PDB file of C-alpha atoms in Angstrom:
ATOM      1  CA  MET A1067    -158.660 225.601 239.488  1.00  0.00           C
ATOM      2  CA  ARG A1068    -157.169 228.547 237.650  1.00  0.00           C
ATOM      3  CA  ALA A1069    -154.136 228.116 239.664  1.00  0.00           C
ATOM      4  CA  VAL A1070    -153.370 224.472 238.592  1.00  0.00           C
ATOM      5  CA  TYR A1071    -153.952 225.651 234.894  1.00  0.00           C
ATOM      6  CA  ILE A1072    -151.127 228.050 235.361  1.00  0.00           C
ATOM      7  CA  SER A1073    -148.779 225.952 237.182  1.00  0.00           C
ATOM      8  CA  LEU A1074    -149.339 223.471 234.428  1.00  0.00           C
ATOM      9  CA  VAL A1075    -148.299 226.042 231.628  1.00  0.00           C
ATOM     10  CA  ALA A1076    -145.428 227.369 233.766  1.00  0.00           C
ATOM     11  CA  LEU A1077    -143.808 223.537 234.050  1.00  0.00           C
ATOM     12  CA  ASN A1078    -144.173 222.963 230.360  1.00  0.00           C
ATOM     13  CA  LEU A1079    -142.349 226.555 229.431  1.00  0.00           C
ATOM     14  CA  THR A1080    -139.211 225.682 231.960  1.00  0.00           C
ATOM     15  CA  ALA A1081    -139.293 222.172 230.277  1.00  0.00           C
ATOM     16  CA  CYS A1082    -138.944 223.770 226.740  1.00  0.00           C
ATOM     17  CA  GLN A1083    -136.049 225.581 227.905  1.00  0.00           C
ATOM     18  CA  HIS A1084    -134.107 222.549 228.678  1.00  0.00           C
ATOM     19  CA  LEU A1085    -134.679 220.734 225.578  1.00  0.00           C
ATOM     20  CA  ALA A1086    -131.434 220.051 223.658  1.00  0.00           C
ATOM     21  CA  ASP A1087    -130.885 222.065 220.471  1.00  0.00           C
ATOM     22  CA  TYR A1088    -131.716 219.817 217.562  1.00  0.00           C
ATOM     23  CA  SER A1089    -131.795 222.571 214.891  1.00  0.00           C
ATOM     24  CA  TRP A1090    -129.316 222.302 211.554  1.00  0.00           C
ATOM     25  CA  PRO A1091    -126.586 223.958 212.290  1.00  0.00           C
ATOM     26  CA  THR A1092    -126.091 227.369 210.191  1.00  0.00           C
ATOM     27  CA  ASN A1093    -122.336 228.240 210.915  1.00  0.00           C
ATOM     28  CA  SER A1094    -121.147 224.523 210.524  1.00  0.00           C
ATOM     29  CA  ALA A1095    -117.916 224.079 208.461  1.00  0.00           C
ATOM     30  CA  PRO A1096    -118.487 222.610 205.026  1.00  0.00           C
ATOM     31  CA  ILE A1097    -118.170 218.896 204.588  1.00  0.00           C
ATOM     32  CA  LYS A1098    -115.273 218.069 201.898  1.00  0.00           C
ATOM     33  CA  ALA A1099    -116.081 215.269 199.965  1.00  0.00           C
ATOM     34  CA  ASN A1100    -113.522 212.818 199.424  1.00  0.00           C
ATOM     35  CA  LYS A1101    -111.781 212.169 196.145  1.00  0.00           C
ATOM     36  CA  PRO A1102    -111.554 208.753 195.124  1.00  0.00           C
ATOM     37  CA  GLN A1103    -108.476 207.216 195.135  1.00  0.00           C
ATOM     38  CA  VAL A1104    -106.999 205.735 192.020  1.00  0.00           C
ATOM     39  CA  ILE A1105    -104.898 202.993 192.358  1.00  0.00           C
ATOM     40  CA  SER A1106    -102.651 202.591 189.271  1.00  0.00           C
ATOM     41  CA  LYS A1107    -101.781 199.004 188.441  1.00  0.00           C
ATOM     42  CA  PRO A1108     -99.282 198.102 186.568  1.00  0.00           C
ATOM     43  CA  ILE A1109     -99.861 197.117 182.687  1.00  0.00           C
ATOM     44  CA  SER A1110     -98.580 193.668 181.611  1.00  0.00           C
ATOM     45  CA  LYS A1111     -97.440 193.615 177.988  1.00  0.00           C
ATOM     46  CA  PRO A1112     -99.398 191.306 175.732  1.00  0.00           C
ATOM     47  CA  THR A1113     -97.539 187.968 175.037  1.00  0.00           C
ATOM     48  CA  SER A1114     -97.852 186.743 171.753  1.00  0.00           C
ATOM     49  CA  THR A1115     -99.089 183.377 171.310  1.00  0.00           C
ATOM     50  CA  ILE A1116     -97.970 181.594 168.113  1.00  0.00           C
ATOM     51  CA  LYS A1117    -100.165 179.177 167.359  1.00  0.00           C
ATOM     52  CA  GLN A1118     -98.585 175.898 165.691  1.00  0.00           C
ATOM     53  CA  GLN A1119    -100.331 175.034 162.462  1.00  0.00           C
ATOM     54  CA  PRO A1120    -101.357 171.397 162.521  1.00  0.00           C
ATOM     55  CA  VAL A1121     -99.528 169.044 160.008  1.00  0.00           C
ATOM     56  CA  VAL A1122    -101.666 167.317 157.881  1.00  0.00           C
ATOM     57  CA  VAL A1123    -100.299 164.046 156.366  1.00  0.00           C
ATOM     58  CA  ALA A1124    -101.754 162.670 153.556  1.00  0.00           C
ATOM     59  CA  PRO A1125    -103.231 159.171 153.147  1.00  0.00           C
ATOM     60  CA  VAL A1126    -100.905 156.892 151.441  1.00  0.00           C
ATOM     61  CA  GLU A1127    -102.577 154.745 149.114  1.00  0.00           C
ATOM     62  CA  ARG A1128    -101.407 151.270 149.322  1.00  0.00           C
ATOM     63  CA  VAL A1129    -101.252 149.458 145.854  1.00  0.00           C
ATOM     64  CA  GLU A1130    -101.864 145.801 145.808  1.00  0.00           C
ATOM     65  CA  PRO A1131    -100.248 143.952 143.455  1.00  0.00           C
ATOM     66  CA  LYS A1132    -102.226 142.195 141.222  1.00  0.00           C
ATOM     67  CA  ASP A1133    -101.785 138.634 140.418  1.00  0.00           C
ATOM     68  CA  ASP A1134    -102.621 138.917 136.520  1.00  0.00           C
ATOM     69  CA  LEU A1135     -99.367 140.746 135.680  1.00  0.00           C
ATOM     70  CA  PRO A1136     -97.050 139.073 134.215  1.00  0.00           C
ATOM     71  CA  VAL A1137     -93.410 138.937 136.598  1.00  0.00           C
ATOM     72  CA  THR A1138     -90.676 140.166 134.115  1.00  0.00           C
ATOM     73  CA  THR A1139     -87.426 139.231 135.118  1.00  0.00           C
ATOM     74  CA  PRO A1140     -84.228 141.265 133.606  1.00  0.00           C
ATOM     75  CA  THR A1141     -82.026 139.526 131.694  1.00  0.00           C
ATOM     76  CA  ILE A1142     -77.885 140.459 132.347  1.00  0.00           C
ATOM     77  CA  THR A1143     -75.653 139.718 129.577  1.00  0.00           C
ATOM     78  CA  LYS A1144     -71.976 139.490 130.081  1.00  0.00           C
ATOM     79  CA  PRO A1145     -69.851 140.740 127.644  1.00  0.00           C
ATOM     80  CA  VAL A1146     -67.403 138.253 126.158  1.00  0.00           C
ATOM     81  CA  LEU A1147     -64.060 139.384 126.728  1.00  0.00           C
ATOM     82  CA  PRO A1148     -60.655 138.222 125.544  1.00  0.00           C
ATOM     83  CA  PRO A1149     -58.554 136.078 127.637  1.00  0.00           C
ATOM     84  CA  PRO A1150     -56.234 138.420 129.216  1.00  0.00           C
ATOM     85  CA  VAL A1151     -52.216 137.903 128.962  1.00  0.00           C
ATOM     86  CA  LEU A1152     -50.397 137.244 131.804  1.00  0.00           C
ATOM     87  CA  VAL A1153     -47.085 138.810 132.056  1.00  0.00           C
ATOM     88  CA  GLN A1154     -45.249 137.803 135.028  1.00  0.00           C
ATOM     89  CA  PRO A1155     -42.824 140.228 137.086  1.00  0.00           C
ATOM     90  CA  ASN A1156     -39.222 139.460 137.496  1.00  0.00           C
ATOM     91  CA  ARG A1157     -38.093 138.091 140.317  1.00  0.00           C
ATOM     92  CA  LYS A1158     -35.010 136.038 141.962  1.00  0.00           C
ATOM     93  CA  LEU A1159     -35.190 132.731 140.994  1.00  0.00           C
ATOM     94  CA  ALA A1160     -32.517 130.015 141.684  1.00  0.00           C
ATOM     95  CA  ASP A1161     -32.127 129.312 138.184  1.00  0.00           C
ATOM     96  CA  GLY A1162     -28.431 128.914 138.234  1.00  0.00           C
ATOM     97  CA  ARG A1163     -27.682 131.653 135.720  1.00  0.00           C
ATOM     98  CA  ASP A1164     -24.770 133.111 138.058  1.00  0.00           C
ATOM     99  CA  MET A1165     -23.538 129.584 138.810  1.00  0.00           C
ATOM    100  CA  PRO A1166     -20.611 128.516 136.873  1.00  0.00           C
ATOM    101  CA  ALA A1167     -21.506 124.558 137.119  1.00  0.00           C
ATOM    102  CA  VAL A1168     -24.763 125.290 136.305  1.00  0.00           C
ATOM    103  CA  GLN A1169     -23.462 127.111 132.806  1.00  0.00           C
ATOM    104  CA  GLY A1170     -20.934 124.627 132.096  1.00  0.00           C
ATOM    105  CA  LEU A1171     -23.625 121.659 132.192  1.00  0.00           C
ATOM    106  CA  LEU A1172     -26.326 123.769 129.783  1.00  0.00           C
ATOM    107  CA  VAL A1173     -22.689 124.080 127.305  1.00  0.00           C
ATOM    108  CA  THR A1174     -22.087 120.494 127.604  1.00  0.00           C
ATOM    109  CA  ALA A1175     -25.558 119.370 126.993  1.00  0.00           C
ATOM    110  CA  SER A1176     -25.579 121.267 123.689  1.00  0.00           C
ATOM    111  CA  GLU A1177     -22.430 119.879 122.554  1.00  0.00           C
ATOM    112  CA  HIS A1178     -24.380 116.321 123.118  1.00  0.00           C
ATOM    113  CA  LEU A1179     -27.285 117.102 121.113  1.00  0.00           C
ATOM    114  CA  ARG A1180     -25.344 118.596 118.170  1.00  0.00           C
ATOM    115  CA  VAL A1181     -24.099 114.831 118.067  1.00  0.00           C
ATOM    116  CA  GLY A1182     -26.929 113.423 118.665  1.00  0.00           C
ATOM    117  CA  LYS A1183     -26.176 111.884 121.965  1.00  0.00           C
ATOM    118  CA  LEU A1184     -29.716 112.395 123.617  1.00  0.00           C
ATOM    119  CA  GLU A1185     -29.001 110.416 126.582  1.00  0.00           C
ATOM    120  CA  GLU A1186     -26.090 112.092 127.384  1.00  0.00           C
ATOM    121  CA  ALA A1187     -27.453 115.497 126.929  1.00  0.00           C
ATOM    122  CA  ALA A1188     -30.105 114.086 129.129  1.00  0.00           C
ATOM    123  CA  THR A1189     -28.021 113.406 131.990  1.00  0.00           C
ATOM    124  CA  SER A1190     -26.002 116.583 131.946  1.00  0.00           C
ATOM    125  CA  LEU A1191     -29.664 118.512 132.044  1.00  0.00           C
ATOM    126  CA  GLU A1192     -30.607 116.453 134.877  1.00  0.00           C
ATOM    127  CA  ARG A1193     -27.315 117.374 137.150  1.00  0.00           C
ATOM    128  CA  ALA A1194     -28.239 121.119 135.820  1.00  0.00           C
ATOM    129  CA  GLN A1195     -31.473 120.770 137.033  1.00  0.00           C
ATOM    130  CA  ARG A1196     -30.876 119.467 140.570  1.00  0.00           C
ATOM    131  CA  LEU A1197     -28.114 122.746 140.830  1.00  0.00           C
ATOM    132  CA  ALA A1198     -30.732 124.921 139.676  1.00  0.00           C
ATOM    133  CA  PRO A1199     -34.252 123.736 140.399  1.00  0.00           C
ATOM    134  CA  GLN A1200     -35.964 127.054 139.321  1.00  0.00           C
ATOM    135  CA  SER A1201     -34.578 127.445 136.064  1.00  0.00           C
ATOM    136  CA  ALA A1202     -37.174 127.925 133.254  1.00  0.00           C
ATOM    137  CA  THR A1203     -34.190 126.975 130.785  1.00  0.00           C
ATOM    138  CA  VAL A1204     -32.931 123.848 132.270  1.00  0.00           C
ATOM    139  CA  TYR A1205     -36.684 122.750 132.035  1.00  0.00           C
ATOM    140  CA  GLN A1206     -36.943 123.584 128.275  1.00  0.00           C
ATOM    141  CA  ARG A1207     -33.945 122.037 127.030  1.00  0.00           C
ATOM    142  CA  LEU A1208     -34.643 118.998 129.072  1.00  0.00           C
ATOM    143  CA  ALA A1209     -38.562 119.048 127.393  1.00  0.00           C
ATOM    144  CA  GLU A1210     -36.756 119.428 124.074  1.00  0.00           C
ATOM    145  CA  VAL A1211     -34.595 116.213 124.405  1.00  0.00           C
ATOM    146  CA  ARG A1212     -37.415 114.029 126.272  1.00  0.00           C
ATOM    147  CA  LEU A1213     -39.740 115.180 123.137  1.00  0.00           C
ATOM    148  CA  GLN A1214     -36.870 114.260 120.827  1.00  0.00           C
ATOM    149  CA  GLN A1215     -36.991 110.655 122.573  1.00  0.00           C
ATOM    150  CA  GLY A1216     -40.756 110.025 121.935  1.00  0.00           C
ATOM    151  CA  ARG A1217     -41.151 110.524 125.846  1.00  0.00           C
ATOM    152  CA  THR A1218     -44.323 112.957 125.066  1.00  0.00           C
ATOM    153  CA  ILE A1219     -45.606 112.897 128.464  1.00  0.00           C
ATOM    154  CA  GLU A1220     -42.369 113.604 130.516  1.00  0.00           C
ATOM    155  CA  ALA A1221     -41.789 116.070 128.069  1.00  0.00           C
ATOM    156  CA  GLU A1222     -45.359 117.593 128.318  1.00  0.00           C
ATOM    157  CA  GLN A1223     -44.977 117.553 132.181  1.00  0.00           C
ATOM    158  CA  LEU A1224     -40.967 119.335 132.085  1.00  0.00           C
ATOM    159  CA  ALA A1225     -42.822 122.063 129.477  1.00  0.00           C
ATOM    160  CA  ARG A1226     -45.587 122.806 132.180  1.00  0.00           C
ATOM    161  CA  LYS A1227     -43.060 122.874 135.496  1.00  0.00           C
ATOM    162  CA  GLY A1228     -40.830 125.355 133.352  1.00  0.00           C
ATOM    163  CA  LEU A1229     -43.646 127.952 132.921  1.00  0.00           C
ATOM    164  CA  SER A1230     -43.899 128.419 136.725  1.00  0.00           C
ATOM    165  CA  TYR A1231     -40.202 129.817 136.703  1.00  0.00           C
ATOM    166  CA  ALA A1232     -40.416 131.437 132.877  1.00  0.00           C
ATOM    167  CA  GLN A1233     -40.178 135.033 133.514  1.00  0.00           C
ATOM    168  CA  GLY A1234     -40.592 136.219 129.987  1.00  0.00           C
ATOM    169  CA  ASN A1235     -43.468 136.397 127.239  1.00  0.00           C
ATOM    170  CA  ALA A1236     -40.812 134.899 124.922  1.00  0.00           C
ATOM    171  CA  GLN A1237     -39.606 132.169 126.856  1.00  0.00           C
ATOM    172  CA  GLN A1238     -43.010 131.368 128.179  1.00  0.00           C
ATOM    173  CA  ALA A1239     -44.472 130.929 124.019  1.00  0.00           C
ATOM    174  CA  ALA A1240     -41.573 128.446 123.656  1.00  0.00           C
ATOM    175  CA  LEU A1241     -42.778 126.676 126.542  1.00  0.00           C
ATOM    176  CA  TRP A1242     -46.438 126.714 125.543  1.00  0.00           C
ATOM    177  CA  HIS A1243     -45.122 125.508 122.214  1.00  0.00           C
ATOM    178  CA  LEU A1244     -43.427 122.307 123.422  1.00  0.00           C
ATOM    179  CA  VAL A1245     -46.258 121.672 125.419  1.00  0.00           C
ATOM    180  CA  ALA A1246     -48.855 121.887 122.365  1.00  0.00           C
ATOM    181  CA  GLN A1247     -46.764 119.362 120.405  1.00  0.00           C
ATOM    182  CA  ALA A1248     -46.257 116.907 123.220  1.00  0.00           C
ATOM    183  CA  ALA A1249     -50.075 116.998 123.766  1.00  0.00           C
ATOM    184  CA  GLU A1250     -50.499 116.726 119.800  1.00  0.00           C
ATOM    185  CA  ARG A1251     -48.129 113.620 119.798  1.00  0.00           C
ATOM    186  CA  GLN A1252     -50.108 111.893 122.686  1.00  0.00           C
ATOM    187  CA  GLY A1253     -53.848 112.463 120.548  1.00  0.00           C
ATOM    188  CA  LYS A1254     -55.017 115.590 123.371  1.00  0.00           C
ATOM    189  CA  GLN A1255     -55.958 117.626 120.379  1.00  0.00           C
ATOM    190  CA  ASP A1256     -57.863 119.945 122.655  1.00  0.00           C
ATOM    191  CA  ALA A1257     -55.011 120.491 124.859  1.00  0.00           C
ATOM    192  CA  ALA A1258     -52.642 120.758 122.175  1.00  0.00           C
ATOM    193  CA  ASN A1259     -55.122 123.970 120.359  1.00  0.00           C
ATOM    194  CA  GLN A1260     -55.285 125.811 123.635  1.00  0.00           C
ATOM    195  CA  ALA A1261     -51.471 125.334 124.456  1.00  0.00           C
ATOM    196  CA  ARG A1262     -50.515 126.596 120.981  1.00  0.00           C
ATOM    197  CA  ASN A1263     -53.127 129.840 121.135  1.00  0.00           C
ATOM    198  CA  LYS A1264     -51.435 130.889 124.334  1.00  0.00           C
ATOM    199  CA  ALA A1265     -48.147 130.701 122.632  1.00  0.00           C
ATOM    200  CA  LEU A1266     -49.622 132.735 119.695  1.00  0.00           C
ATOM    201  CA  GLN A1267     -51.218 135.523 122.420  1.00  0.00           C
ATOM    202  CA  LEU A1268     -47.403 135.761 124.328  1.00  0.00           C
ATOM    203  CA  GLU A1269     -45.687 136.255 121.010  1.00  0.00           C
ATOM    204  CA  MET A1270     -47.818 138.901 119.947  1.00  0.00           C
ATOM    205  CA  ALA A1271     -47.838 140.750 123.410  1.00  0.00           C
ATOM    206  CA  GLY A1272     -43.885 140.330 123.300  1.00  0.00           C
ATOM    207  CA  ASP A1273     -41.673 141.324 125.993  1.00  0.00           C
ATOM    208  CA  ARG A1274     -42.523 144.160 128.050  1.00  0.00           C
ATOM    209  CA  GLY A1275     -40.342 146.264 130.171  1.00  0.00           C
TER     210      GLY A1275
END
């Protein structure tokens, strides 16, 4: 029995010699602690954001028209101006002033008038009119003859025709006087007064240029 006990103790000691060494190492190297690695990130500049202020529009108050208010209409008064005096520019006309035949007929008509031969004077002037259809002088002389003959309607027509070719205020005034005389003898007093006023205006203006 004692021998068995001794054998068991021997076995235990042998087993203890073969056990692994689990003791804390005394001469082991110190464990170095790793420092945490700092990762630097690029710093982005802050973006400035401009905030737009909202535009506030004030409401427009609508004014409704009132029916009880009177509507006034402005009255425009036009100024009364005197009638303008028209001065016709000089123009080249077929008035026969450079035609010896026309000038000769005018001289002949004047001679007939001097001795009282009205019809012969009118004949010479009609011939001159055909040669110089735009001669205000011929129309004026012929209108004077017709007025002396008492042919007032024809005299007025000839005088007005001569106004279309008259180139000076003096000649136009003389023709308007003939129109006034012929109209007055026909009993057209208003037309006579208007023609006489135009003649006076032209005489006051005179020939210019």
